[in-house]
PDB file of C-alpha atoms in Angstrom:
ATOM      1  CA  UNK D   1     -39.561   3.026  73.893  1.00  0.00           C
ATOM      2  CA  UNK D   2     -41.849   0.831  76.069  1.00  0.00           C
ATOM      3  CA  UNK D   3     -40.688  -0.978  79.287  1.00  0.00           C
ATOM      4  CA  UNK D   4     -40.832  -4.337  77.414  1.00  0.00           C
ATOM      5  CA  UNK D   5     -38.381  -3.073  74.605  1.00  0.00           C
ATOM      6  CA  UNK D   6     -36.077  -1.388  77.360  1.00  0.00           C
ATOM      7  CA  UNK D   7     -36.009  -4.782  79.386  1.00  0.00           C
ATOM      8  CA  UNK D   8     -34.892  -6.611  76.001  1.00  0.00           C
ATOM      9  CA  UNK D   9     -32.094  -4.038  75.202  1.00  0.00           C
ATOM     10  CA  UNK D  10     -30.940  -4.259  78.810  1.00  0.00           C
ATOM     11  CA  UNK D  11     -30.808  -7.932  78.502  1.00  0.00           C
ATOM     12  CA  UNK D  12     -28.858  -8.168  75.172  1.00  0.00           C
ATOM     13  CA  UNK D  13     -26.390  -5.325  76.436  1.00  0.00           C
ATOM     14  CA  UNK D  14     -25.761  -7.703  79.729  1.00  0.00           C
ATOM     15  CA  UNK D  15     -25.190 -11.015  77.392  1.00  0.00           C
ATOM     16  CA  UNK D  16     -22.923  -9.123  75.140  1.00  0.00           C
ATOM     17  CA  UNK D  17     -20.655  -7.951  78.010  1.00  0.00           C
ATOM     18  CA  UNK D  18     -20.723 -11.363  79.523  1.00  0.00           C
ATOM     19  CA  UNK D  19     -19.575 -12.754  76.020  1.00  0.00           C
ATOM     20  CA  UNK D  20     -16.843 -10.375  75.871  1.00  0.00           C
ATOM     21  CA  UNK D  21     -15.653 -10.940  79.303  1.00  0.00           C
ATOM     22  CA  UNK D  22     -15.697 -14.723  78.721  1.00  0.00           C
ATOM     23  CA  UNK D  23     -13.909 -14.553  75.405  1.00  0.00           C
ATOM     24  CA  UNK D  24     -11.300 -12.230  77.121  1.00  0.00           C
ATOM     25  CA  UNK D  25     -10.807 -14.729  80.162  1.00  0.00           C
ATOM     26  CA  UNK D  26     -10.672 -17.958  77.470  1.00  0.00           C
ATOM     27  CA  UNK D  27      -7.890 -15.939  75.351  1.00  0.00           C
ATOM     28  CA  UNK D  28      -5.838 -15.095  78.531  1.00  0.00           C
ATOM     29  CA  UNK D  29      -6.055 -18.712  79.760  1.00  0.00           C
ATOM     30  CA  UNK D  30      -5.158 -20.057  76.423  1.00  0.00           C
ATOM     31  CA  UNK D  31      -2.084 -17.623  76.405  1.00  0.00           C
ATOM     32  CA  UNK D  32      -1.111 -18.769  79.813  1.00  0.00           C
ATOM     33  CA  UNK D  33      -1.501 -22.603  78.935  1.00  0.00           C
ATOM     34  CA  UNK D  34       0.498 -22.300  75.707  1.00  0.00           C
ATOM     35  CA  UNK D  35       3.376 -20.163  77.434  1.00  0.00           C
ATOM     36  CA  UNK D  36       3.333 -23.023  80.419  1.00  0.00           C
ATOM     37  CA  UNK D  37       3.468 -25.715  77.797  1.00  0.00           C
ATOM     38  CA  UNK D  38       6.242 -23.787  75.851  1.00  0.00           C
ATOM     39  CA  UNK D  39       8.346 -23.478  78.978  1.00  0.00           C
ATOM     40  CA  UNK D  40       8.083 -27.034  79.763  1.00  0.00           C
ATOM     41  CA  UNK D  41       9.058 -28.078  76.459  1.00  0.00           C
ATOM     42  CA  UNK D  42      12.008 -26.100  76.299  1.00  0.00           C
ATOM     43  CA  UNK D  43      12.973 -27.400  79.779  1.00  0.00           C
ATOM     44  CA  UNK D  44      12.600 -30.828  79.037  1.00  0.00           C
ATOM     45  CA  UNK D  45      14.758 -30.647  75.813  1.00  0.00           C
ATOM     46  CA  UNK D  46      17.499 -28.795  77.529  1.00  0.00           C
ATOM     47  CA  UNK D  47      17.758 -31.312  80.342  1.00  0.00           C
ATOM     48  CA  UNK D  48      20.068 -33.740  78.796  1.00  0.00           C
ATOM     49  CA  UNK D  49      19.916 -37.273  80.117  1.00  0.00           C
ATOM     50  CA  UNK D  50      23.169 -38.482  81.714  1.00  0.00           C
ATOM     51  CA  UNK D  51      25.581 -39.878  79.099  1.00  0.00           C
ATOM     52  CA  UNK D  52      26.245 -43.642  78.416  1.00  0.00           C
ATOM     53  CA  UNK D  53      29.518 -45.060  77.305  1.00  0.00           C
ATOM     54  CA  UNK D  54      30.330 -46.597  73.901  1.00  0.00           C
ATOM     55  CA  UNK D  55      32.877 -48.097  72.116  1.00  0.00           C
ATOM     56  CA  UNK D  56      34.611 -46.214  69.201  1.00  0.00           C
ATOM     57  CA  UNK D  57      37.602 -47.116  67.228  1.00  0.00           C
ATOM     58  CA  UNK D  58      39.890 -44.223  66.948  1.00  0.00           C
ATOM     59  CA  UNK D  59      41.695 -42.979  63.753  1.00  0.00           C
ATOM     60  CA  UNK D  60      44.549 -40.657  63.068  1.00  0.00           C
ATOM     61  CA  UNK D  61      43.975 -37.824  60.490  1.00  0.00           C
ATOM     62  CA  UNK D  62      46.087 -39.695  58.211  1.00  0.00           C
ATOM     63  CA  UNK D  63      43.527 -42.469  58.375  1.00  0.00           C
ATOM     64  CA  UNK D  64      45.590 -44.850  60.712  1.00  0.00           C
ATOM     65  CA  UNK D  65      43.623 -47.191  62.701  1.00  0.00           C
ATOM     66  CA  UNK D  66      44.373 -46.766  66.412  1.00  0.00           C
ATOM     67  CA  UNK D  67      42.899 -48.368  69.554  1.00  0.00           C
ATOM     68  CA  UNK D  68      39.488 -48.977  70.454  1.00  0.00           C
ATOM     69  CA  UNK D  69      38.178 -47.072  73.402  1.00  0.00           C
ATOM     70  CA  UNK D  70      35.169 -46.773  75.476  1.00  0.00           C
ATOM     71  CA  UNK D  71      33.995 -43.308  75.879  1.00  0.00           C
ATOM     72  CA  UNK D  72      30.803 -41.239  77.059  1.00  0.00           C
ATOM     73  CA  UNK D  73      28.244 -40.572  74.596  1.00  0.00           C
ATOM     74  CA  UNK D  74      28.271 -36.583  73.965  1.00  0.00           C
ATOM     75  CA  UNK D  75      24.849 -35.100  74.982  1.00  0.00           C
ATOM     76  CA  UNK D  76      23.978 -31.551  74.478  1.00  0.00           C
ATOM     77  CA  UNK D  77      20.885 -29.480  74.381  1.00  0.00           C
ATOM     78  CA  UNK D  78      19.340 -28.022  71.164  1.00  0.00           C
ATOM     79  CA  UNK D  79      20.707 -24.732  72.245  1.00  0.00           C
ATOM     80  CA  UNK D  80      24.274 -25.755  72.664  1.00  0.00           C
ATOM     81  CA  UNK D  81      24.327 -27.658  69.504  1.00  0.00           C
ATOM     82  CA  UNK D  82      22.751 -24.593  67.568  1.00  0.00           C
ATOM     83  CA  UNK D  83      26.025 -22.742  68.861  1.00  0.00           C
ATOM     84  CA  UNK D  84      28.191 -25.363  67.372  1.00  0.00           C
ATOM     85  CA  UNK D  85      26.632 -25.894  63.970  1.00  0.00           C
ATOM     86  CA  UNK D  86      25.167 -23.845  60.976  1.00  0.00           C
ATOM     87  CA  UNK D  87      21.430 -23.562  60.873  1.00  0.00           C
ATOM     88  CA  UNK D  88      21.523 -26.341  57.873  1.00  0.00           C
ATOM     89  CA  UNK D  89      23.745 -28.733  59.747  1.00  0.00           C
ATOM     90  CA  UNK D  90      21.580 -28.418  62.998  1.00  0.00           C
ATOM     91  CA  UNK D  91      18.445 -29.332  60.955  1.00  0.00           C
ATOM     92  CA  UNK D  92      20.270 -32.430  59.236  1.00  0.00           C
ATOM     93  CA  UNK D  93      21.915 -33.872  62.272  1.00  0.00           C
ATOM     94  CA  UNK D  94      19.452 -33.394  64.872  1.00  0.00           C
ATOM     95  CA  UNK D  95      16.137 -33.228  62.962  1.00  0.00           C
ATOM     96  CA  UNK D  96      16.957 -35.863  60.084  1.00  0.00           C
ATOM     97  CA  UNK D  97      16.725 -33.098  57.362  1.00  0.00           C
ATOM     98  CA  UNK D  98      18.323 -34.036  53.956  1.00  0.00           C
ATOM     99  CA  UNK D  99      20.297 -31.671  52.008  1.00  0.00           C
ATOM    100  CA  UNK D 100      19.276 -30.955  48.214  1.00  0.00           C
ATOM    101  CA  UNK D 101      21.251 -33.496  45.823  1.00  0.00           C
ATOM    102  CA  UNK D 102      24.253 -31.846  44.383  1.00  0.00           C
ATOM    103  CA  UNK D 103      24.186 -28.964  46.869  1.00  0.00           C
ATOM    104  CA  UNK D 104      26.565 -30.715  49.404  1.00  0.00           C
ATOM    105  CA  UNK D 105      30.110 -29.901  49.717  1.00  0.00           C
ATOM    106  CA  UNK D 106      31.507 -33.368  49.259  1.00  0.00           C
ATOM    107  CA  UNK D 107      29.057 -35.028  46.859  1.00  0.00           C
ATOM    108  CA  UNK D 108      31.764 -34.452  43.963  1.00  0.00           C
ATOM    109  CA  UNK D 109      34.829 -34.380  46.127  1.00  0.00           C
ATOM    110  CA  UNK D 110      37.606 -36.897  45.044  1.00  0.00           C
ATOM    111  CA  UNK D 111      40.530 -35.936  47.420  1.00  0.00           C
ATOM    112  CA  UNK D 112      41.824 -38.573  49.587  1.00  0.00           C
ATOM    113  CA  UNK D 113      41.232 -38.210  53.111  1.00  0.00           C
ATOM    114  CA  UNK D 114      38.958 -38.870  56.169  1.00  0.00           C
ATOM    115  CA  UNK D 115      35.273 -38.002  56.850  1.00  0.00           C
ATOM    116  CA  UNK D 116      34.612 -37.243  60.614  1.00  0.00           C
ATOM    117  CA  UNK D 117      31.233 -36.471  62.086  1.00  0.00           C
ATOM    118  CA  UNK D 118      30.679 -32.793  62.172  1.00  0.00           C
ATOM    119  CA  UNK D 119      29.272 -32.921  65.624  1.00  0.00           C
ATOM    120  CA  UNK D 120      31.754 -34.871  67.681  1.00  0.00           C
ATOM    121  CA  UNK D 121      34.576 -35.570  65.215  1.00  0.00           C
ATOM    122  CA  UNK D 122      34.325 -39.355  65.439  1.00  0.00           C
ATOM    123  CA  UNK D 123      35.920 -41.101  62.121  1.00  0.00           C
ATOM    124  CA  UNK D 124      33.085 -42.203  59.894  1.00  0.00           C
ATOM    125  CA  UNK D 125      34.234 -42.812  56.327  1.00  0.00           C
ATOM    126  CA  UNK D 126      37.565 -43.167  54.497  1.00  0.00           C
ATOM    127  CA  UNK D 127      37.667 -41.748  50.857  1.00  0.00           C
ATOM    128  CA  UNK D 128      39.116 -45.132  49.717  1.00  0.00           C
ATOM    129  CA  UNK D 129      35.309 -46.448  50.075  1.00  0.00           C
ATOM    130  CA  UNK D 130      33.608 -43.457  48.247  1.00  0.00           C
ATOM    131  CA  UNK D 131      32.203 -44.015  44.846  1.00  0.00           C
ATOM    132  CA  UNK D 132      30.215 -42.322  42.348  1.00  0.00           C
ATOM    133  CA  UNK D 133      26.583 -43.253  42.805  1.00  0.00           C
ATOM    134  CA  UNK D 134      24.999 -40.762  40.476  1.00  0.00           C
ATOM    135  CA  UNK D 135      22.589 -39.518  43.262  1.00  0.00           C
ATOM    136  CA  UNK D 136      24.329 -36.162  44.094  1.00  0.00           C
ATOM    137  CA  UNK D 137      25.066 -37.082  47.662  1.00  0.00           C
ATOM    138  CA  UNK D 138      28.650 -38.401  48.956  1.00  0.00           C
ATOM    139  CA  UNK D 139      28.319 -42.347  48.822  1.00  0.00           C
ATOM    140  CA  UNK D 140      30.405 -45.172  50.446  1.00  0.00           C
ATOM    141  CA  UNK D 141      30.482 -48.678  50.402  1.00  0.00           C
ATOM    142  CA  UNK D 142      31.296 -48.916  53.852  1.00  0.00           C
ATOM    143  CA  UNK D 143      31.842 -47.151  57.195  1.00  0.00           C
ATOM    144  CA  UNK D 144      35.530 -46.815  58.182  1.00  0.00           C
ATOM    145  CA  UNK D 145      34.437 -49.023  61.453  1.00  0.00           C
ATOM    146  CA  UNK D 146      31.000 -50.465  62.074  1.00  0.00           C
ATOM    147  CA  UNK D 147      31.502 -49.675  65.780  1.00  0.00           C
ATOM    148  CA  UNK D 148      31.328 -45.852  64.810  1.00  0.00           C
ATOM    149  CA  UNK D 149      27.993 -45.745  63.416  1.00  0.00           C
ATOM    150  CA  UNK D 150      24.738 -47.409  64.313  1.00  0.00           C
ATOM    151  CA  UNK D 151      21.858 -48.091  62.089  1.00  0.00           C
ATOM    152  CA  UNK D 152      17.817 -47.212  62.962  1.00  0.00           C
ATOM    153  CA  UNK D 153      14.612 -48.302  61.361  1.00  0.00           C
ATOM    154  CA  UNK D 154      13.018 -45.228  59.658  1.00  0.00           C
ATOM    155  CA  UNK D 155       9.638 -45.490  58.334  1.00  0.00           C
ATOM    156  CA  UNK D 156       9.176 -41.603  57.653  1.00  0.00           C
ATOM    157  CA  UNK D 157       7.735 -40.437  54.544  1.00  0.00           C
ATOM    158  CA  UNK D 158       5.851 -43.759  54.185  1.00  0.00           C
ATOM    159  CA  UNK D 159       8.762 -45.654  53.167  1.00  0.00           C
ATOM    160  CA  UNK D 160      10.787 -48.459  55.026  1.00  0.00           C
ATOM    161  CA  UNK D 161      14.560 -47.247  55.246  1.00  0.00           C
ATOM    162  CA  UNK D 162      17.566 -47.725  57.427  1.00  0.00           C
ATOM    163  CA  UNK D 163      19.016 -44.562  58.771  1.00  0.00           C
ATOM    164  CA  UNK D 164      22.644 -44.169  59.847  1.00  0.00           C
ATOM    165  CA  UNK D 165      23.808 -42.041  62.847  1.00  0.00           C
ATOM    166  CA  UNK D 166      26.957 -41.275  64.486  1.00  0.00           C
ATOM    167  CA  UNK D 167      27.584 -43.857  67.274  1.00  0.00           C
ATOM    168  CA  UNK D 168      29.035 -41.248  69.759  1.00  0.00           C
ATOM    169  CA  UNK D 169      26.499 -38.368  69.573  1.00  0.00           C
ATOM    170  CA  UNK D 170      23.608 -39.821  67.671  1.00  0.00           C
ATOM    171  CA  UNK D 171      23.902 -37.219  64.893  1.00  0.00           C
ATOM    172  CA  UNK D 172      21.751 -38.132  61.799  1.00  0.00           C
ATOM    173  CA  UNK D 173      23.999 -38.975  58.922  1.00  0.00           C
ATOM    174  CA  UNK D 174      22.042 -40.244  56.171  1.00  0.00           C
ATOM    175  CA  UNK D 175      20.681 -43.711  55.170  1.00  0.00           C
ATOM    176  CA  UNK D 176      21.941 -47.013  53.716  1.00  0.00           C
ATOM    177  CA  UNK D 177      20.821 -48.830  50.739  1.00  0.00           C
ATOM    178  CA  UNK D 178      21.504 -52.220  49.395  1.00  0.00           C
ATOM    179  CA  UNK D 179      22.298 -51.169  45.804  1.00  0.00           C
ATOM    180  CA  UNK D 180      25.971 -50.533  46.122  1.00  0.00           C
ATOM    181  CA  UNK D 181      29.082 -51.660  44.618  1.00  0.00           C
ATOM    182  CA  UNK D 182      31.070 -54.758  45.710  1.00  0.00           C
ATOM    183  CA  UNK D 183      32.429 -55.968  47.992  1.00  0.00           C
ATOM    184  CA  UNK D 184      29.624 -54.989  50.352  1.00  0.00           C
ATOM    185  CA  UNK D 185      26.698 -54.322  47.865  1.00  0.00           C
ATOM    186  CA  UNK D 186      25.578 -51.355  50.174  1.00  0.00           C
ATOM    187  CA  UNK D 187      25.431 -47.700  49.649  1.00  0.00           C
ATOM    188  CA  UNK D 188      25.803 -45.348  52.532  1.00  0.00           C
ATOM    189  CA  UNK D 189      24.208 -42.113  51.166  1.00  0.00           C
ATOM    190  CA  UNK D 190      25.424 -39.399  53.396  1.00  0.00           C
ATOM    191  CA  UNK D 191      24.753 -35.686  53.754  1.00  0.00           C
ATOM    192  CA  UNK D 192      28.009 -33.334  53.416  1.00  0.00           C
ATOM    193  CA  UNK D 193      26.455 -31.213  56.290  1.00  0.00           C
ATOM    194  CA  UNK D 194      26.935 -34.071  58.472  1.00  0.00           C
ATOM    195  CA  UNK D 195      30.463 -34.607  57.722  1.00  0.00           C
ATOM    196  CA  UNK D 196      33.998 -32.818  58.233  1.00  0.00           C
ATOM    197  CA  UNK D 197      36.517 -33.747  55.872  1.00  0.00           C
ATOM    198  CA  UNK D 198      40.233 -33.917  56.619  1.00  0.00           C
ATOM    199  CA  UNK D 199      42.579 -34.143  53.613  1.00  0.00           C
ATOM    200  CA  UNK D 200      45.229 -36.521  53.791  1.00  0.00           C
ATOM    201  CA  UNK D 201      48.857 -34.741  53.836  1.00  0.00           C
TER     202      UNK D 201
END
């Protein structure tokens, strides 16, 4: 092997070592950046803003309308909600997921009672306004009190819809459409996973 060939081989080996060390450093930096970003994200999610106050109409478990009260909104971290909810209920109420049609507990329920928020127990719907929509989701032609829900413009999936959420805890409940029966002409299409049913005695 002549001197020129030895020199070329030495240069190639040096460059290979530099590439290896550079790639290792870049990978380590990438892991550090990812872990740092992940920590900040979790910290931001778990740092709940101070609660504000809203007006809610209270109802007894027999469906009797009680007083209207000013109460603080319920704000929890994702970790706290996960302790309280099933994975599917968490996905629906806090990530606006949708349960499969005809898979929910209440879509074909005909008992008389009250439907409360699964997250905070706020009264949302009365079975007197429930109707057969043929959709596979529990449907109502009005909420038990307009004060207890709020509606949000939803442009996800390339569609313009109106999402419905619990006024007190902001849990996603479903959507409202204008193809319902009289007297309102509305169809509040809800997820069973967002609701807790209290049967009238």
